[in-house]
XYZ file of C-alpha atoms in Angstrom:
691
model
C 3.469 35.810 -38.759
C 1.538 32.616 -39.513
C 0.988 31.244 -42.980
C -2.538 32.086 -44.186
C -3.793 29.538 -46.733
C -7.081 31.401 -47.165
C -5.312 34.534 -48.391
C -3.278 32.478 -50.890
C -6.366 30.720 -52.237
C -8.351 33.941 -52.600
C -5.445 35.674 -54.341
C -4.926 32.813 -56.806
C -8.640 32.489 -57.548
C -8.991 36.220 -58.212
C -6.032 36.137 -60.607
C -7.454 33.103 -62.418
C -10.868 34.778 -62.759
C -9.157 37.868 -64.143
C -7.328 35.779 -66.740
C -10.553 34.037 -67.762
C -12.045 37.484 -68.361
C -8.976 38.759 -70.214
C -8.933 35.656 -72.396
C -12.572 36.192 -73.343
C -11.885 39.837 -74.232
C -8.904 38.926 -76.430
C -10.926 36.214 -78.197
C -13.732 38.707 -78.924
C -11.224 41.216 -80.330
C -9.818 38.550 -82.659
C -13.327 37.684 -83.880
C -14.101 41.344 -84.530
C -10.908 41.812 -86.544
C -12.025 39.042 -88.887
C -15.772 39.719 -89.061
C -15.489 43.541 -88.962
C -19.003 43.795 -87.563
C -20.095 44.490 -83.991
C -23.354 42.544 -84.379
C -21.628 39.586 -86.041
C -18.999 39.542 -83.288
C -21.724 39.614 -80.637
C -23.436 36.635 -82.263
C -20.248 34.540 -82.180
C -19.076 35.781 -78.770
C -22.368 34.969 -77.047
C -21.189 31.375 -76.816
C -18.448 32.278 -74.284
C -20.588 33.345 -71.288
C -23.462 31.054 -72.245
C -21.310 27.927 -72.540
C -19.402 28.615 -69.321
C -22.633 29.344 -67.431
C -24.165 26.066 -68.641
C -20.980 24.193 -67.707
C -21.016 25.687 -64.190
C -24.646 24.675 -63.784
C -23.815 21.082 -64.744
C -20.681 21.019 -62.539
C -22.759 22.070 -59.549
C -24.734 18.840 -60.000
C -21.446 16.953 -59.575
C -20.677 19.006 -56.418
C -17.484 20.326 -58.029
C -16.441 23.648 -56.539
C -15.005 26.706 -58.243
C -11.294 26.174 -57.629
C -7.913 26.638 -59.280
C -8.343 23.586 -61.500
C -11.866 24.449 -62.704
C -10.928 28.090 -63.286
C -7.810 26.988 -65.153
C -10.004 24.739 -67.297
C -12.329 27.667 -68.025
C -9.371 29.813 -69.032
C -8.170 27.056 -71.359
C -11.675 26.384 -72.728
C -12.545 30.062 -73.309
C -10.966 30.114 -76.750
C -12.273 26.702 -77.732
C -15.927 27.272 -76.765
C -16.200 30.043 -79.343
C -14.873 27.874 -82.196
C -18.175 26.201 -83.085
C -20.004 29.535 -83.013
C -17.334 31.061 -85.279
C -17.715 28.311 -87.877
C -21.524 28.604 -87.896
C -21.474 32.424 -87.939
C -18.882 32.613 -90.695
C -20.768 30.143 -92.875
C -24.084 31.995 -92.429
C -22.571 35.382 -93.258
C -20.527 34.054 -96.189
C -23.634 32.601 -97.840
C -25.789 35.629 -96.951
C -23.546 37.877 -99.049
C -25.175 36.408 -102.139
C -28.680 35.490 -100.936
C -29.530 37.787 -98.010
C -30.701 36.792 -94.541
C -33.666 34.465 -94.610
C -34.840 31.811 -92.202
C -34.181 29.048 -94.731
C -30.667 30.254 -95.522
C -29.692 30.561 -91.851
C -31.068 27.091 -91.110
C -29.366 25.518 -94.114
C -26.048 27.264 -93.440
C -26.025 26.049 -89.818
C -26.934 22.514 -90.921
C -24.226 22.558 -93.586
C -21.463 22.784 -90.977
C -23.424 21.015 -88.246
C -21.885 17.611 -88.862
C -18.358 19.039 -88.957
C -18.605 20.959 -85.687
C -20.428 18.067 -84.002
C -17.673 15.661 -85.009
C -14.932 18.085 -83.975
C -16.551 18.818 -80.586
C -17.201 15.167 -79.820
C -13.621 14.455 -80.803
C -12.274 17.068 -78.399
C -14.530 15.845 -75.593
C -13.604 12.210 -76.217
C -9.889 12.808 -75.661
C -10.582 13.418 -71.964
C -12.276 10.052 -71.468
C -8.926 8.189 -71.209
C -8.104 10.307 -68.150
C -10.143 7.685 -66.333
C -7.177 5.363 -66.942
C -4.851 7.679 -65.010
C -4.321 6.522 -61.436
C -3.491 8.285 -58.198
C -3.228 12.002 -57.555
C -3.015 12.940 -61.255
C -6.360 11.372 -62.077
C -8.052 12.802 -58.992
C -6.723 16.350 -59.324
C -7.311 16.685 -63.077
C -10.783 15.147 -63.022
C -12.464 18.546 -62.314
C -10.281 20.091 -65.038
C -11.409 17.502 -67.580
C -15.088 17.675 -66.607
C -15.081 21.478 -66.855
C -13.600 21.440 -70.365
C -15.878 18.617 -71.517
C -19.122 20.241 -70.365
C -18.032 23.663 -71.631
C -17.462 22.212 -75.102
C -20.739 20.297 -75.117
C -22.538 23.477 -74.080
C -20.751 25.436 -76.825
C -21.977 22.945 -79.445
C -25.548 23.341 -78.218
C -25.221 27.141 -78.323
C -23.688 27.110 -81.823
C -26.480 24.994 -83.276
C -29.378 26.773 -81.548
C -28.625 30.187 -80.037
C -26.297 31.442 -82.794
C -28.726 30.846 -85.725
C -31.643 32.244 -83.718
C -29.730 35.360 -82.658
C -28.491 35.894 -86.223
C -32.056 35.834 -87.516
C -33.220 38.279 -84.830
C -30.421 40.745 -85.580
C -30.358 40.474 -89.397
C -33.776 39.364 -90.598
C -35.021 41.211 -93.630
C -31.607 42.629 -94.485
C -29.849 42.153 -97.776
C -26.279 42.584 -98.859
C -23.069 41.598 -97.088
C -22.861 41.832 -93.329
C -19.116 41.408 -93.528
C -16.872 43.271 -95.894
C -15.021 40.702 -97.891
C -12.631 42.980 -99.770
C -9.866 42.285 -102.190
C -7.457 41.409 -99.365
C -9.360 38.241 -98.477
C -9.595 37.182 -102.114
C -5.869 37.688 -102.578
C -5.188 35.631 -99.432
C -7.295 32.746 -100.763
C -5.708 32.830 -104.200
C -2.215 33.039 -102.749
C -2.972 30.084 -100.467
C -4.174 28.006 -103.427
C -1.070 28.868 -105.470
C 1.076 27.881 -102.480
C -0.651 24.496 -102.245
C -0.188 23.852 -105.970
C 3.510 24.706 -105.668
C 3.958 22.272 -102.765
C 2.109 19.532 -104.640
C 4.777 19.843 -107.311
C 7.576 19.538 -104.671
C 6.606 16.539 -102.489
C 10.150 15.744 -101.359
C 10.774 19.299 -100.188
C 7.507 19.315 -98.268
C 8.058 15.906 -96.690
C 11.682 16.661 -95.843
C 10.781 19.935 -94.126
C 8.056 18.201 -92.108
C 10.431 15.453 -90.960
C 13.066 18.037 -90.057
C 10.556 19.842 -87.829
C 9.620 16.568 -86.132
C 13.296 15.856 -85.487
C 13.649 19.344 -84.001
C 10.712 18.666 -81.674
C 12.242 15.375 -80.568
C 15.598 16.998 -79.884
C 14.091 19.869 -77.886
C 11.826 17.507 -75.949
C 14.767 15.316 -74.926
C 16.613 18.385 -73.563
C 13.733 19.949 -71.616
C 13.910 19.866 -67.815
C 11.566 17.218 -66.403
C 9.451 17.498 -63.244
C 6.277 15.949 -61.889
C 4.495 19.305 -61.679
C 5.755 22.899 -61.852
C 6.633 24.658 -58.632
C 3.788 26.060 -56.551
C 1.939 29.141 -57.692
C 2.477 30.534 -54.192
C 6.287 30.698 -53.838
C 7.278 28.918 -50.624
C 10.473 27.531 -49.150
C 10.571 24.538 -46.799
C 13.275 24.451 -44.116
C 13.922 21.338 -42.004
C 16.283 21.643 -38.996
C 17.766 18.749 -37.019
C 19.552 19.113 -33.674
C 21.878 16.874 -31.608
C 20.484 14.214 -29.258
C 21.367 16.324 -26.236
C 18.735 18.927 -27.200
C 15.322 18.771 -25.585
C 12.123 20.352 -26.924
C 12.603 23.600 -24.968
C 16.089 24.087 -26.441
C 14.833 23.341 -29.939
C 12.023 25.866 -29.463
C 14.572 28.493 -28.409
C 16.527 27.897 -31.613
C 13.314 28.059 -33.639
C 12.541 31.522 -32.288
C 15.997 32.755 -33.328
C 15.536 31.340 -36.837
C 12.047 32.868 -37.047
C 13.589 36.289 -36.358
C 16.301 35.663 -38.966
C 13.832 34.605 -41.663
C 11.424 37.485 -41.031
C 14.292 39.944 -41.524
C 15.140 38.531 -44.964
C 14.374 40.293 -48.217
C 10.733 40.111 -49.417
C 9.607 37.431 -46.962
C 5.813 37.458 -46.695
C 5.197 35.000 -43.845
C 6.901 32.331 -41.736
C 5.256 29.299 -40.170
C 7.350 27.147 -37.818
C 6.909 23.975 -35.777
C 9.295 22.720 -33.046
C 9.295 18.934 -32.814
C 7.638 16.534 -35.238
C 8.042 13.253 -37.009
C 11.588 12.051 -37.173
C 11.040 11.122 -40.786
C 9.038 13.352 -43.118
C 8.064 10.506 -45.397
C 6.945 8.239 -42.556
C 4.573 10.536 -40.754
C 3.332 7.682 -38.596
C 6.868 7.239 -37.279
C 8.049 8.274 -33.829
C 8.006 11.896 -32.766
C 11.426 13.546 -32.789
C 11.602 16.583 -30.543
C 15.048 17.383 -31.964
C 13.556 18.434 -35.299
C 11.955 21.703 -36.402
C 10.280 22.733 -39.646
C 9.604 26.089 -41.281
C 7.384 27.088 -44.214
C 8.370 30.484 -45.606
C 6.292 32.394 -48.168
C 8.290 34.833 -50.317
C 7.393 37.411 -52.954
C 8.075 35.469 -56.175
C 8.964 32.044 -57.516
C 12.268 33.323 -58.940
C 13.163 34.693 -55.511
C 12.316 31.345 -53.890
C 14.796 29.566 -56.154
C 17.633 31.959 -55.363
C 16.913 32.295 -51.628
C 16.765 28.540 -51.050
C 20.443 28.134 -51.960
C 21.567 31.233 -50.058
C 19.647 30.298 -46.905
C 20.980 26.744 -46.991
C 24.544 28.040 -46.629
C 23.709 30.800 -44.135
C 21.635 28.656 -41.787
C 24.173 25.828 -41.642
C 26.962 28.350 -41.011
C 25.298 30.675 -38.497
C 22.925 28.440 -36.559
C 25.114 25.474 -35.616
C 24.833 22.833 -34.264
C 21.596 22.575 -36.233
C 21.698 20.861 -39.631
C 19.412 22.484 -42.216
C 17.781 21.242 -45.407
C 16.261 24.012 -47.554
C 14.117 23.282 -50.622
C 11.442 24.984 -52.725
C 8.103 23.681 -51.453
C 5.530 21.906 -53.624
C 1.998 21.307 -52.392
C 1.829 18.220 -54.636
C 4.910 16.403 -53.370
C 6.014 18.752 -50.527
C 9.559 18.309 -51.817
C 10.925 16.358 -54.771
C 12.537 13.589 -52.752
C 14.646 10.692 -53.957
C 13.705 7.634 -51.891
C 15.803 4.482 -52.237
C 14.455 1.446 -50.406
C 17.279 -0.900 -49.387
C 16.144 -4.459 -48.642
C 17.359 -8.030 -48.580
C 20.318 -9.756 -46.858
C 20.819 -9.033 -43.154
C 20.697 -5.934 -40.971
C 24.466 -5.415 -41.184
C 24.448 -5.659 -44.970
C 21.515 -3.247 -45.240
C 23.296 -0.759 -42.991
C 26.486 -1.026 -45.057
C 24.552 -0.612 -48.310
C 22.748 2.440 -46.944
C 26.088 4.010 -45.944
C 27.571 3.301 -49.381
C 24.565 4.839 -51.120
C 24.699 7.936 -48.893
C 28.373 8.438 -49.692
C 27.722 7.905 -53.401
C 24.890 10.432 -53.524
C 27.201 13.097 -52.085
C 28.745 13.321 -55.556
C 25.422 13.953 -57.344
C 24.858 17.644 -58.071
C 21.342 18.869 -57.314
C 20.833 16.800 -54.147
C 20.685 18.151 -50.614
C 19.974 16.751 -47.152
C 21.062 13.189 -47.903
C 19.907 10.978 -45.043
C 18.728 7.503 -44.136
C 16.435 5.913 -41.582
C 19.359 4.239 -39.784
C 20.853 7.582 -38.735
C 17.806 8.337 -36.603
C 18.965 6.617 -33.413
C 18.483 6.807 -29.657
C 20.849 5.669 -26.837
C 20.032 2.377 -25.092
C 21.915 0.268 -22.530
C 22.836 -3.171 -23.792
C 23.407 -6.001 -21.271
C 25.072 -9.022 -22.861
C 25.544 -11.930 -20.438
C 28.812 -13.871 -20.570
C 27.639 -17.439 -20.022
C 30.830 -19.030 -18.651
C 31.458 -16.300 -16.046
C 27.825 -16.369 -14.925
C 27.852 -20.142 -14.443
C 30.834 -19.869 -12.092
C 28.625 -17.890 -9.709
C 25.644 -20.167 -10.175
C 23.714 -17.645 -12.267
C 21.715 -18.070 -15.451
C 21.026 -15.437 -18.087
C 17.339 -15.360 -17.078
C 18.186 -14.686 -13.420
C 20.566 -11.883 -14.330
C 18.132 -10.126 -16.653
C 15.283 -10.451 -14.104
C 17.478 -8.870 -11.432
C 18.313 -6.006 -13.796
C 14.640 -5.541 -14.643
C 13.591 -5.516 -10.954
C 16.291 -2.967 -10.167
C 14.945 -0.481 -12.692
C 12.663 2.103 -11.026
C 9.222 2.935 -12.386
C 5.763 1.501 -12.874
C 5.381 -1.711 -14.812
C 2.783 -1.695 -17.582
C 0.914 -4.702 -18.918
C 2.976 -7.150 -20.995
C 2.353 -7.000 -24.748
C 3.147 -9.463 -27.568
C 5.252 -8.452 -30.571
C 6.651 -10.623 -33.362
C 6.011 -13.829 -31.406
C 7.573 -12.590 -28.150
C 6.199 -10.966 -25.001
C 7.692 -7.710 -23.714
C 7.332 -5.920 -20.373
C 8.034 -2.185 -20.054
C 8.428 0.152 -17.111
C 7.537 3.834 -17.138
C 9.627 6.118 -14.932
C 9.831 9.839 -14.296
C 12.544 11.942 -12.774
C 15.031 9.133 -12.081
C 18.600 9.305 -13.347
C 20.048 5.784 -13.608
C 23.649 5.993 -14.775
C 25.607 3.381 -16.669
C 28.077 3.156 -13.771
C 25.296 2.485 -11.218
C 23.836 -0.263 -13.373
C 27.254 -1.859 -13.953
C 27.847 -2.176 -10.186
C 24.424 -3.720 -9.518
C 24.873 -6.669 -7.069
C 23.644 -10.029 -8.342
C 22.514 -12.828 -5.951
C 25.256 -15.247 -6.921
C 27.397 -17.510 -4.773
C 28.932 -15.178 -3.648
C 27.315 -11.844 -4.713
C 28.910 -10.395 -7.785
C 28.553 -7.033 -9.596
C 26.789 -7.099 -12.968
C 29.834 -6.068 -14.993
C 31.704 -9.183 -13.782
C 29.357 -11.519 -15.632
C 28.005 -9.303 -18.448
C 29.091 -6.626 -20.897
C 27.208 -3.418 -20.028
C 27.497 -0.597 -22.514
C 25.544 2.207 -24.118
C 24.832 1.726 -27.826
C 22.891 3.607 -30.460
C 19.823 1.762 -31.746
C 17.575 2.843 -34.639
C 14.750 5.099 -33.553
C 12.373 2.797 -35.412
C 12.402 -0.407 -37.429
C 10.640 -0.083 -40.774
C 9.027 -2.987 -42.606
C 7.306 -3.333 -45.952
C 5.121 -6.388 -46.487
C 6.735 -7.835 -43.383
C 10.284 -7.388 -44.755
C 12.659 -5.016 -42.903
C 14.292 -2.269 -44.938
C 16.378 0.866 -44.714
C 15.504 4.030 -46.625
C 18.002 6.481 -48.111
C 16.514 9.874 -48.946
C 17.697 13.104 -50.555
C 15.895 16.278 -51.616
C 16.194 17.405 -55.241
C 16.880 21.145 -55.352
C 17.439 21.455 -59.131
C 14.696 22.485 -61.553
C 15.471 19.568 -63.864
C 14.397 16.745 -61.574
C 14.662 14.205 -64.386
C 18.370 14.916 -64.997
C 19.162 14.517 -61.288
C 17.247 11.236 -61.106
C 19.191 9.922 -64.098
C 22.475 10.691 -62.319
C 21.216 8.964 -59.161
C 20.368 5.838 -61.154
C 23.814 5.847 -62.759
C 25.499 6.259 -59.372
C 23.580 3.331 -57.835
C 24.595 1.067 -60.719
C 28.255 2.005 -60.159
C 28.238 0.913 -56.498
C 29.369 -2.601 -55.490
C 26.698 -3.237 -52.881
C 26.770 -6.280 -50.554
C 25.438 -9.542 -51.951
C 21.694 -10.015 -51.632
C 20.904 -6.288 -51.445
C 18.152 -4.896 -53.637
C 17.510 -1.169 -54.139
C 14.032 0.018 -55.168
C 13.380 3.621 -56.156
C 10.031 4.472 -54.545
C 10.222 8.272 -54.349
C 9.752 10.998 -56.928
C 11.237 8.727 -59.629
C 8.379 6.268 -59.227
C 5.856 9.114 -59.056
C 7.113 10.640 -62.324
C 7.360 7.257 -64.072
C 3.805 6.258 -63.125
C 2.345 9.687 -63.942
C 4.115 9.987 -67.307
C 3.324 6.373 -68.182
C -0.378 6.801 -67.418
C -0.583 10.053 -69.386
C 1.249 8.555 -72.370
C -1.216 5.655 -72.438
C -4.118 8.108 -72.122
C -2.834 10.086 -75.132
C -2.491 6.870 -77.151
C -6.039 5.800 -76.295
C -7.296 9.319 -77.098
C -5.767 9.138 -80.590
C -7.490 5.794 -81.171
C -10.832 7.193 -79.967
C -10.418 10.239 -82.228
C -9.755 8.004 -85.228
C -12.844 5.903 -84.530
C -15.093 8.969 -84.185
C -13.796 10.461 -87.439
C -14.149 7.142 -89.223
C -17.787 6.944 -88.146
C -18.380 10.570 -89.186
C -16.818 10.423 -92.656
C -17.201 6.758 -93.580
C -13.815 7.026 -95.290
C -10.653 5.620 -93.678
C -8.322 7.902 -95.647
C -9.737 11.184 -94.300
C -9.125 10.349 -90.593
C -5.693 9.006 -91.504
C -4.762 12.216 -93.314
C -6.033 14.300 -90.378
C -4.008 12.319 -87.833
C -0.886 13.139 -89.840
C -1.125 16.690 -88.456
C -1.078 15.518 -84.812
C 2.679 14.921 -84.379
C 3.409 18.440 -85.588
C 1.550 19.855 -82.604
C 4.508 18.637 -80.529
C 6.837 20.943 -82.485
C 5.209 24.118 -81.225
C 4.582 22.627 -77.768
C 8.274 21.854 -77.237
C 9.347 25.248 -78.589
C 6.842 26.970 -76.292
C 8.096 25.142 -73.199
C 11.705 25.906 -74.105
C 11.072 29.622 -74.705
C 9.146 30.054 -71.438
C 11.616 27.935 -69.414
C 8.855 25.628 -68.204
C 9.330 21.962 -67.407
C 8.051 18.905 -69.237
C 5.566 17.850 -66.585
C 2.152 16.282 -66.037
C 0.357 19.578 -66.922
C 2.363 19.681 -70.161
C 1.103 16.193 -70.998
C -2.438 17.334 -70.168
C -1.889 20.106 -72.731
C -0.737 17.550 -75.308
C -3.833 15.480 -74.559
C -6.003 18.540 -75.213
C -4.139 19.171 -78.457
C -5.189 15.743 -79.728
C -8.773 17.036 -79.741
C -8.147 20.689 -80.582
C -5.744 20.138 -83.477
C -8.033 17.810 -85.405
C -10.914 20.291 -85.101
C -9.577 22.555 -87.841
C -8.691 19.619 -90.051
C -12.204 18.162 -89.646
C -13.788 21.457 -90.711
C -11.568 21.530 -93.795
C -12.020 17.886 -94.779
C -15.778 17.947 -94.201
C -16.039 20.652 -96.856
C -13.806 18.606 -99.161
C -15.949 15.511 -98.564
C -19.120 17.337 -99.656
C -17.448 18.883 -102.721
C -15.941 15.585 -103.801
C -19.283 13.791 -103.467
C -20.806 16.470 -105.693
C -18.408 15.530 -108.481
C -15.284 17.702 -108.114
C -11.970 15.900 -108.695
C -9.901 15.244 -105.572
C -7.324 17.990 -106.116
C -9.875 20.610 -107.153
C -12.134 19.683 -104.231
C -9.176 20.010 -101.838
C -8.232 23.411 -103.246
C -11.810 24.681 -103.036
C -12.292 23.377 -99.471
C -8.948 24.771 -98.320
C -9.707 28.238 -99.666
C -13.287 28.265 -98.337
C -12.356 27.082 -94.839
C -9.180 29.166 -94.579
C -10.825 32.081 -92.782
C -12.842 30.090 -90.173
C -9.784 27.935 -89.438
C -7.606 30.996 -88.885
C -10.351 32.643 -86.831
C -10.850 29.679 -84.512
C -7.121 29.087 -84.085
C -6.313 32.745 -83.406
C -9.312 33.122 -81.074
C -8.125 30.120 -79.042
C -4.540 31.398 -79.026
C -5.691 34.888 -78.061
C -7.890 33.584 -75.241
C -5.008 31.560 -73.818
C -2.398 34.302 -74.149
C -3.079 36.013 -70.760
C -2.812 32.652 -68.996
C 0.230 31.630 -71.019
C 2.081 34.855 -70.209
C 1.799 34.024 -66.502
C 1.072 37.592 -65.459
C 0.829 37.967 -61.683
C 0.436 34.991 -59.336
C -1.329 32.847 -61.926
C -1.460 29.087 -61.867
C 1.754 27.570 -63.197
C -0.227 24.425 -63.956
C -2.643 26.464 -66.079
C 0.229 28.407 -67.612
C 1.980 25.195 -68.661
C -1.190 23.844 -70.277
C -1.752 27.178 -72.046
C 1.815 27.374 -73.398
C 1.630 23.818 -74.745
C -1.740 24.424 -76.409
C -0.678 27.788 -77.886
C 2.587 26.436 -79.290
C 0.998 23.272 -80.589
C -1.911 25.141 -82.152
C 0.378 27.576 -83.988
C 2.431 24.896 -85.711
C -0.372 22.383 -86.219
C -2.704 24.995 -87.754
C -0.093 26.169 -90.214
C 0.973 22.646 -91.059
C -2.551 21.171 -91.172
C -3.555 23.809 -93.727
C -0.750 22.420 -95.861
C -0.088 18.815 -94.875
C -3.655 17.532 -94.511
C -4.672 18.338 -98.138
C -1.336 17.164 -99.486
C -1.371 13.968 -97.438
C -4.913 13.069 -98.440
C -4.124 13.629 -102.102
C -1.070 11.366 -101.752
C -3.015 8.656 -99.892
C -5.812 8.816 -102.464
C -3.334 8.295 -105.298
C -1.643 5.399 -103.479
C -4.732 3.454 -102.460
C -7.720 4.587 -104.526
C -5.909 5.591 -107.716
C -3.989 2.312 -107.814
C -7.194 0.272 -107.559
C -8.780 2.415 -110.265
């Protein structure tokens, strides 16, 4: 049964579309639980389909297709696109309790929060701009993801400032009285929250100590998380590479492949098997020579957990039952095919490079989590070497050139045109169906005085030569490779680095790690820089919005605490710290500050109207408590189906969702506490001292 990529793509897309829909439904339920009104919920929820439809229309202008990345972005953005509409809706209905629904009130209520939601949306959009700094496959693959989120959020802002007020007026015009039942429960929640803030203001050391303890916990958990470039494929697949002895020809390899096909198809919960007999002798150098002694298999199984367990079991069974083949079995990744350690050995001479490669291969045997340790020097082919002995040849009146010409003329076949290589000219002959043995060549008669057999004046022997000579920037090198079969790729790579440092390699040898280690280092480095730039951009936007340096500074205090929930979420779901996790952290830079901006914008207005700092903070915190909880819970609810990873969902999307959910939980709770407290402290330190 052949592997069908179309079926995999259609299955994954349908699951992603289902999770987008489920996320929207959960977000709407959360809104209804807070607003307790079907019409009010409809007003806020209208932003979900409208914003996504507008984003799709804009994406079509960029010729970006509906794929796993764009659908994953929609699933992630579903909760966030409703945030602006929630803030506007809540503010309109809160004020309408006292004044009724009039055109002027609706317009003024929308304008009152307009600056806050504009600043928060622009902040969230701006964090994706540094993705342009990310190079290679990460930047290319996540570009559609970033564009989808950015345009969805911009569309949601437009909807919140235009469609939501207009729809509210159409549904409620002429009505008086509350549209939402406030109740004593909400009042008690506000009062309890204010008492809690006052109590923490009186215990600054307890508050600060608890916050630092949580940050330390996040750092500890982050340092112990398994590290990978990306999570394993959504479609669980196992890659099998088989190598056979030199005596095997393509027909014999194909016969073995058919036996292994039958074996694999009989295994538990195998969906499909794709196999190829023959191929490149080196998987990482696909332009290298074809090796008909190699075969490859791509096996699709029922689940990712099954792929992990079967890979180890098959590795032992295949090597035991299908000798003389040598089998490497790894979980397949469409991003990197396999997580492969690649150590480039260069410098010194050929003998020293060969010795260094052998030492490294032996050393890597001791590293747990590595399989199929190999190097480019082991891929050899038999050649006949004729080495002329000068003194013996001169006794018969022969020169080395005469001897080698006689050998060349004696070889059967058709001579092809000479070709230059590395400053020398080579002549080759092509033959078919002729069996020239080493013994026949050794007894070849040379036209000496008298005639003499070749082996009297030259050493004739069969030697193994490398199948290919590899160069980088004109410098020859050997490559040692090994497949990482452990989930924690980072831990294995650390052990490899330690092992290389322990080896006493020949003088002049340099070892460069150019495989998955370099890929992870470059990807993580680029993403870390992008997050740093995003934080700077966020600060600048908030500084321009508020005109007060202390407010953005107090808001940024809440950012590190997003990492607490993110690390806990990854640990609880057994996901890896990977590039998608860093994408989630990048999103959190924009999402986390949104709630804090809404809170501090209210404080800014109240303080300008004459309220003292502490009283203005208490009033703003209590007033914005409900919209902050609504937006946070709506986002969390919308991401929950994706974060749970139900069915064959995208593990990339799941990782992003888990990071955002965890980070949003802790940052929301802490920003409701730390942002007011931090601003009050900063105000006393800088403004109060000058006063």
